[in-house]
């Protein structure tokens, strides 16, 4: 089994895990406790249309800030206050990456690293790709380290050099926390008042949910 690490674009036709640490991956995990499904949308206007069509809660952000007129932003802490059948979610990076995946697409991060890695190893034939969402195509250290946490549960497979580097970098827990807290993404979110979101998003294995994305819909794999 090959485990590889990519940025922004997915190449796998087998199993891929999208990692958007701050904050889509965590928000999706939290939301699947309170919603039956999440409609993930890249386009903001399309998200508004779908929310009306499905009588859904509408959540989203652009560059970290909540979108005016939406019910809530892309916040794992705030989304706990909402529930229903359907959540429509649009984000700057995470939902865009999911739309480009051709493999069986899972969503992972620190919050569900063990569960998502175990499911990936069960369903993959020969390739598990970890895809860092990044920020508009640019490297984001938090996604690199979140990927490393997932890879730590897959370390006995064949790791490509990027995957091996992420795994090694993620082993110093205190350094990981410091790096994420001081990342560009984190500092932007802190200025916007989302420090609690950041602290929540780097908690390890607090969910055993396995979000799977298929044809625009995210559900819990176990459902």
mmCIF file of C-alpha atoms in Angstrom:
data_model
loop_
_atom_site.group_PDB
_atom_site.id
_atom_site.type_symbol
_atom_site.label_atom_id
_atom_site.label_comp_id
_atom_site.label_asym_id
_atom_site.label_seq_id
_atom_site.Cartn_x
_atom_site.Cartn_y
_atom_site.Cartn_z
ATOM 1 C CA UNK A 1 0.000 0.000 0.000
ATOM 2 C CA UNK A 2 1.400 3.371 -1.041
ATOM 3 C CA UNK A 3 0.682 6.410 1.142
ATOM 4 C CA UNK A 4 1.381 9.700 -0.621
ATOM 5 C CA UNK A 5 0.973 13.373 0.259
ATOM 6 C CA UNK A 6 -0.270 16.036 -2.157
ATOM 7 C CA UNK A 7 -1.069 19.738 -2.045
ATOM 8 C CA UNK A 8 -4.236 21.312 -3.444
ATOM 9 C CA UNK A 9 -4.924 18.741 -6.188
ATOM 10 C CA UNK A 10 -5.731 15.037 -5.883
ATOM 11 C CA UNK A 11 -4.316 12.473 -8.311
ATOM 12 C CA UNK A 12 -5.493 9.215 -6.728
ATOM 13 C CA UNK A 13 -8.195 7.041 -8.254
ATOM 14 C CA UNK A 14 -8.287 4.857 -5.099
ATOM 15 C CA UNK A 15 -8.759 6.583 -1.694
ATOM 16 C CA UNK A 16 -7.960 10.192 -0.830
ATOM 17 C CA UNK A 17 -8.238 12.042 2.488
ATOM 18 C CA UNK A 18 -8.777 15.803 2.325
ATOM 19 C CA UNK A 19 -7.113 17.667 5.202
ATOM 20 C CA UNK A 20 -8.144 21.257 5.984
ATOM 21 C CA UNK A 21 -7.153 21.692 9.625
ATOM 22 C CA UNK A 22 -8.303 25.315 9.988
ATOM 23 C CA UNK A 23 -11.196 24.664 9.838
ATOM 24 C CA UNK A 24 -13.306 22.730 7.334
ATOM 25 C CA UNK A 25 -12.244 19.243 8.450
ATOM 26 C CA UNK A 26 -13.194 19.936 12.073
ATOM 27 C CA UNK A 27 -16.433 21.712 11.151
ATOM 28 C CA UNK A 28 -17.506 18.761 8.997
ATOM 29 C CA UNK A 29 -16.803 16.275 11.801
ATOM 30 C CA UNK A 30 -18.794 18.317 14.301
ATOM 31 C CA UNK A 31 -21.664 18.914 11.895
ATOM 32 C CA UNK A 32 -22.143 15.214 11.197
ATOM 33 C CA UNK A 33 -23.145 14.815 14.840
ATOM 34 C CA UNK A 34 -26.113 17.124 14.293
ATOM 35 C CA UNK A 35 -26.968 16.794 10.583
ATOM 36 C CA UNK A 36 -27.759 13.791 8.399
ATOM 37 C CA UNK A 37 -25.796 15.195 5.494
ATOM 38 C CA UNK A 38 -23.669 18.112 4.355
ATOM 39 C CA UNK A 39 -23.858 19.550 0.866
ATOM 40 C CA UNK A 40 -20.345 20.800 0.104
ATOM 41 C CA UNK A 41 -20.253 23.615 -2.436
ATOM 42 C CA UNK A 42 -17.414 25.613 -3.960
ATOM 43 C CA UNK A 43 -19.547 28.506 -5.239
ATOM 44 C CA UNK A 44 -21.127 30.896 -2.736
ATOM 45 C CA UNK A 45 -24.181 31.748 -4.828
ATOM 46 C CA UNK A 46 -24.857 28.088 -5.548
ATOM 47 C CA UNK A 47 -24.681 27.436 -1.798
ATOM 48 C CA UNK A 48 -27.392 30.032 -1.200
ATOM 49 C CA UNK A 49 -29.620 28.422 -3.846
ATOM 50 C CA UNK A 50 -29.154 24.923 -2.427
ATOM 51 C CA UNK A 51 -29.868 26.051 1.127
ATOM 52 C CA UNK A 52 -33.225 27.478 -0.018
ATOM 53 C CA UNK A 53 -33.986 24.377 -2.059
ATOM 54 C CA UNK A 54 -33.298 21.980 0.821
ATOM 55 C CA UNK A 55 -34.493 24.232 3.654
ATOM 56 C CA UNK A 56 -30.991 23.812 5.041
ATOM 57 C CA UNK A 57 -28.726 25.602 7.486
ATOM 58 C CA UNK A 58 -26.250 27.689 5.477
ATOM 59 C CA UNK A 59 -22.631 27.922 6.637
ATOM 60 C CA UNK A 60 -19.545 29.324 4.992
ATOM 61 C CA UNK A 61 -16.570 31.627 4.947
ATOM 62 C CA UNK A 62 -14.262 33.454 2.617
ATOM 63 C CA UNK A 63 -10.696 34.089 3.777
ATOM 64 C CA UNK A 64 -11.750 33.019 7.270
ATOM 65 C CA UNK A 65 -14.572 35.515 7.733
ATOM 66 C CA UNK A 66 -18.247 34.452 7.885
ATOM 67 C CA UNK A 67 -20.182 35.293 4.722
ATOM 68 C CA UNK A 68 -22.776 38.035 5.340
ATOM 69 C CA UNK A 69 -26.320 36.686 5.332
ATOM 70 C CA UNK A 70 -25.293 33.092 6.109
ATOM 71 C CA UNK A 71 -26.545 31.377 9.267
ATOM 72 C CA UNK A 72 -23.006 30.784 10.517
ATOM 73 C CA UNK A 73 -19.396 30.674 9.411
ATOM 74 C CA UNK A 74 -17.051 27.739 8.977
ATOM 75 C CA UNK A 75 -16.684 27.293 12.730
ATOM 76 C CA UNK A 76 -16.524 23.922 14.505
ATOM 77 C CA UNK A 77 -17.435 25.638 17.768
ATOM 78 C CA UNK A 78 -20.397 27.613 16.391
ATOM 79 C CA UNK A 79 -21.781 24.733 14.318
ATOM 80 C CA UNK A 80 -22.517 22.839 17.533
ATOM 81 C CA UNK A 81 -25.453 25.218 18.002
ATOM 82 C CA UNK A 82 -27.160 24.127 14.775
ATOM 83 C CA UNK A 83 -28.919 20.927 13.757
ATOM 84 C CA UNK A 84 -31.268 19.580 11.123
ATOM 85 C CA UNK A 85 -31.383 17.269 8.144
ATOM 86 C CA UNK A 86 -29.050 19.214 5.867
ATOM 87 C CA UNK A 87 -26.164 21.658 6.193
ATOM 88 C CA UNK A 88 -24.892 23.515 3.135
ATOM 89 C CA UNK A 89 -21.220 24.421 3.537
ATOM 90 C CA UNK A 90 -18.950 26.518 1.333
ATOM 91 C CA UNK A 91 -15.348 27.310 2.259
ATOM 92 C CA UNK A 92 -12.347 28.955 0.661
ATOM 93 C CA UNK A 93 -10.287 25.769 0.391
ATOM 94 C CA UNK A 94 -11.749 22.516 1.729
ATOM 95 C CA UNK A 95 -14.961 22.274 -0.290
ATOM 96 C CA UNK A 96 -13.067 23.327 -3.428
ATOM 97 C CA UNK A 97 -10.581 20.471 -2.976
ATOM 98 C CA UNK A 98 -13.358 17.920 -2.455
ATOM 99 C CA UNK A 99 -15.018 18.869 -5.737
ATOM 100 C CA UNK A 100 -11.811 18.005 -7.586
ATOM 101 C CA UNK A 101 -11.360 14.510 -6.151
ATOM 102 C CA UNK A 102 -11.921 11.422 -8.313
ATOM 103 C CA UNK A 103 -11.018 8.868 -5.628
ATOM 104 C CA UNK A 104 -13.185 7.730 -2.720
ATOM 105 C CA UNK A 105 -12.929 10.989 -0.811
ATOM 106 C CA UNK A 106 -12.726 11.084 2.978
ATOM 107 C CA UNK A 107 -12.245 14.081 5.285
ATOM 108 C CA UNK A 108 -9.670 13.982 8.060
ATOM 109 C CA UNK A 109 -7.668 16.036 10.507
ATOM 110 C CA UNK A 110 -6.335 15.861 14.054
ATOM 111 C CA UNK A 111 -9.873 15.438 15.390
ATOM 112 C CA UNK A 112 -10.510 12.082 13.676
ATOM 113 C CA UNK A 113 -7.047 10.998 12.510
ATOM 114 C CA UNK A 114 -7.145 7.470 13.888
ATOM 115 C CA UNK A 115 -10.670 6.674 12.680
ATOM 116 C CA UNK A 116 -10.217 8.068 9.171
ATOM 117 C CA UNK A 117 -6.851 6.367 8.674
ATOM 118 C CA UNK A 118 -8.252 3.011 9.764
ATOM 119 C CA UNK A 119 -11.194 3.296 7.370
ATOM 120 C CA UNK A 120 -8.901 4.353 4.536
ATOM 121 C CA UNK A 121 -6.702 1.305 5.064
ATOM 122 C CA UNK A 122 -9.788 -0.938 5.045
ATOM 123 C CA UNK A 123 -11.229 0.325 1.766
ATOM 124 C CA UNK A 124 -8.112 1.207 -0.257
ATOM 125 C CA UNK A 125 -6.771 -1.251 -2.805
ATOM 126 C CA UNK A 126 -3.212 0.007 -3.217
ATOM 127 C CA UNK A 127 -3.017 3.794 -2.706
ATOM 128 C CA UNK A 128 -4.033 6.185 0.076
ATOM 129 C CA UNK A 129 -3.457 9.805 -0.854
ATOM 130 C CA UNK A 130 -3.519 12.556 1.773
ATOM 131 C CA UNK A 131 -4.424 15.891 0.183
ATOM 132 C CA UNK A 132 -3.523 19.104 1.997
ATOM 133 C CA UNK A 133 -6.086 21.798 1.222
ATOM 134 C CA UNK A 134 -3.572 24.593 1.725
ATOM 135 C CA UNK A 135 -4.629 28.204 1.185
ATOM 136 C CA UNK A 136 -5.577 29.029 -2.403
ATOM 137 C CA UNK A 137 -2.944 26.625 -3.689
ATOM 138 C CA UNK A 138 -0.252 27.639 -1.209
ATOM 139 C CA UNK A 139 1.352 25.409 1.421
ATOM 140 C CA UNK A 140 -0.144 25.650 4.930
ATOM 141 C CA UNK A 141 1.897 24.159 7.759
ATOM 142 C CA UNK A 142 -1.191 23.185 9.771
ATOM 143 C CA UNK A 143 -2.400 20.909 6.961
ATOM 144 C CA UNK A 144 1.072 19.382 6.615
ATOM 145 C CA UNK A 145 1.114 18.549 10.326
ATOM 146 C CA UNK A 146 -2.499 17.348 10.350
ATOM 147 C CA UNK A 147 -1.643 15.068 7.453
ATOM 148 C CA UNK A 148 1.330 13.810 9.448
ATOM 149 C CA UNK A 149 -0.960 12.878 12.332
ATOM 150 C CA UNK A 150 -3.114 10.797 9.981
ATOM 151 C CA UNK A 151 -0.024 9.240 8.401
ATOM 152 C CA UNK A 152 1.240 8.254 11.867
ATOM 153 C CA UNK A 153 -1.499 5.600 11.837
ATOM 154 C CA UNK A 154 -0.403 4.428 8.373
ATOM 155 C CA UNK A 155 3.352 4.464 8.974
ATOM 156 C CA UNK A 156 3.843 0.750 8.338
ATOM 157 C CA UNK A 157 2.866 1.163 4.696
ATOM 158 C CA UNK A 158 5.121 2.483 1.929
ATOM 159 C CA UNK A 159 5.346 6.249 2.486
ATOM 160 C CA UNK A 160 6.482 8.572 -0.270
ATOM 161 C CA UNK A 161 9.022 11.221 0.777
ATOM 162 C CA UNK A 162 6.440 13.943 1.396
ATOM 163 C CA UNK A 163 4.341 11.609 3.535
ATOM 164 C CA UNK A 164 7.406 10.509 5.476
ATOM 165 C CA UNK A 165 8.413 14.117 6.090
ATOM 166 C CA UNK A 166 4.936 14.991 7.396
ATOM 167 C CA UNK A 167 4.918 11.969 9.673
ATOM 168 C CA UNK A 168 8.317 12.858 11.131
ATOM 169 C CA UNK A 169 7.378 16.522 11.579
ATOM 170 C CA UNK A 170 4.193 15.645 13.456
ATOM 171 C CA UNK A 171 5.873 13.608 16.204
ATOM 172 C CA UNK A 172 6.801 16.505 18.516
ATOM 173 C CA UNK A 173 3.408 17.381 20.018
ATOM 174 C CA UNK A 174 4.437 20.651 21.648
ATOM 175 C CA UNK A 175 6.193 21.869 18.513
ATOM 176 C CA UNK A 176 3.142 20.942 16.430
ATOM 177 C CA UNK A 177 0.819 22.971 18.666
ATOM 178 C CA UNK A 178 3.173 25.939 18.594
ATOM 179 C CA UNK A 179 3.549 25.772 14.812
ATOM 180 C CA UNK A 180 -0.210 25.602 14.214
ATOM 181 C CA UNK A 181 -1.008 28.356 16.697
ATOM 182 C CA UNK A 182 1.533 30.652 15.025
ATOM 183 C CA UNK A 183 0.746 29.738 11.422
ATOM 184 C CA UNK A 184 -0.399 32.381 8.941
ATOM 185 C CA UNK A 185 -3.878 30.860 8.850
ATOM 186 C CA UNK A 186 -4.104 30.808 12.629
ATOM 187 C CA UNK A 187 -2.988 34.415 13.028
ATOM 188 C CA UNK A 188 -5.593 35.504 10.469
ATOM 189 C CA UNK A 189 -8.322 33.615 12.336
ATOM 190 C CA UNK A 190 -7.181 34.974 15.695
ATOM 191 C CA UNK A 191 -7.530 38.523 14.368
ATOM 192 C CA UNK A 192 -11.082 37.615 13.342
ATOM 193 C CA UNK A 193 -11.835 36.331 16.858
ATOM 194 C CA UNK A 194 -11.675 32.563 16.250
ATOM 195 C CA UNK A 195 -9.037 31.462 18.766
ATOM 196 C CA UNK A 196 -11.409 28.851 20.252
ATOM 197 C CA UNK A 197 -11.873 27.309 16.808
ATOM 198 C CA UNK A 198 -8.127 26.881 16.441
ATOM 199 C CA UNK A 199 -7.728 25.273 19.846
ATOM 200 C CA UNK A 200 -10.610 22.920 19.102
ATOM 201 C CA UNK A 201 -9.323 21.964 15.649
ATOM 202 C CA UNK A 202 -6.007 20.605 16.941
ATOM 203 C CA UNK A 203 -7.490 18.276 19.553
ATOM 204 C CA UNK A 204 -6.538 14.696 18.760
ATOM 205 C CA UNK A 205 -9.012 11.887 18.046
ATOM 206 C CA UNK A 206 -12.075 13.376 19.703
ATOM 207 C CA UNK A 207 -14.310 11.944 16.955
ATOM 208 C CA UNK A 208 -14.631 8.496 15.408
ATOM 209 C CA UNK A 209 -16.660 9.894 12.525
ATOM 210 C CA UNK A 210 -15.492 9.149 8.979
ATOM 211 C CA UNK A 211 -16.873 11.799 6.619
ATOM 212 C CA UNK A 212 -17.127 10.532 3.037
ATOM 213 C CA UNK A 213 -17.800 12.823 0.090
ATOM 214 C CA UNK A 214 -19.720 11.550 -2.920
ATOM 215 C CA UNK A 215 -21.441 13.544 -5.665
ATOM 216 C CA UNK A 216 -21.424 16.736 -3.644
ATOM 217 C CA UNK A 217 -22.746 15.158 -0.436
ATOM 218 C CA UNK A 218 -20.823 14.408 2.761
ATOM 219 C CA UNK A 219 -22.153 11.739 5.092
ATOM 220 C CA UNK A 220 -20.751 9.634 7.913
ATOM 221 C CA UNK A 221 -19.313 6.469 6.358
ATOM 222 C CA UNK A 222 -20.866 4.304 9.058
ATOM 223 C CA UNK A 223 -24.406 5.466 8.214
#
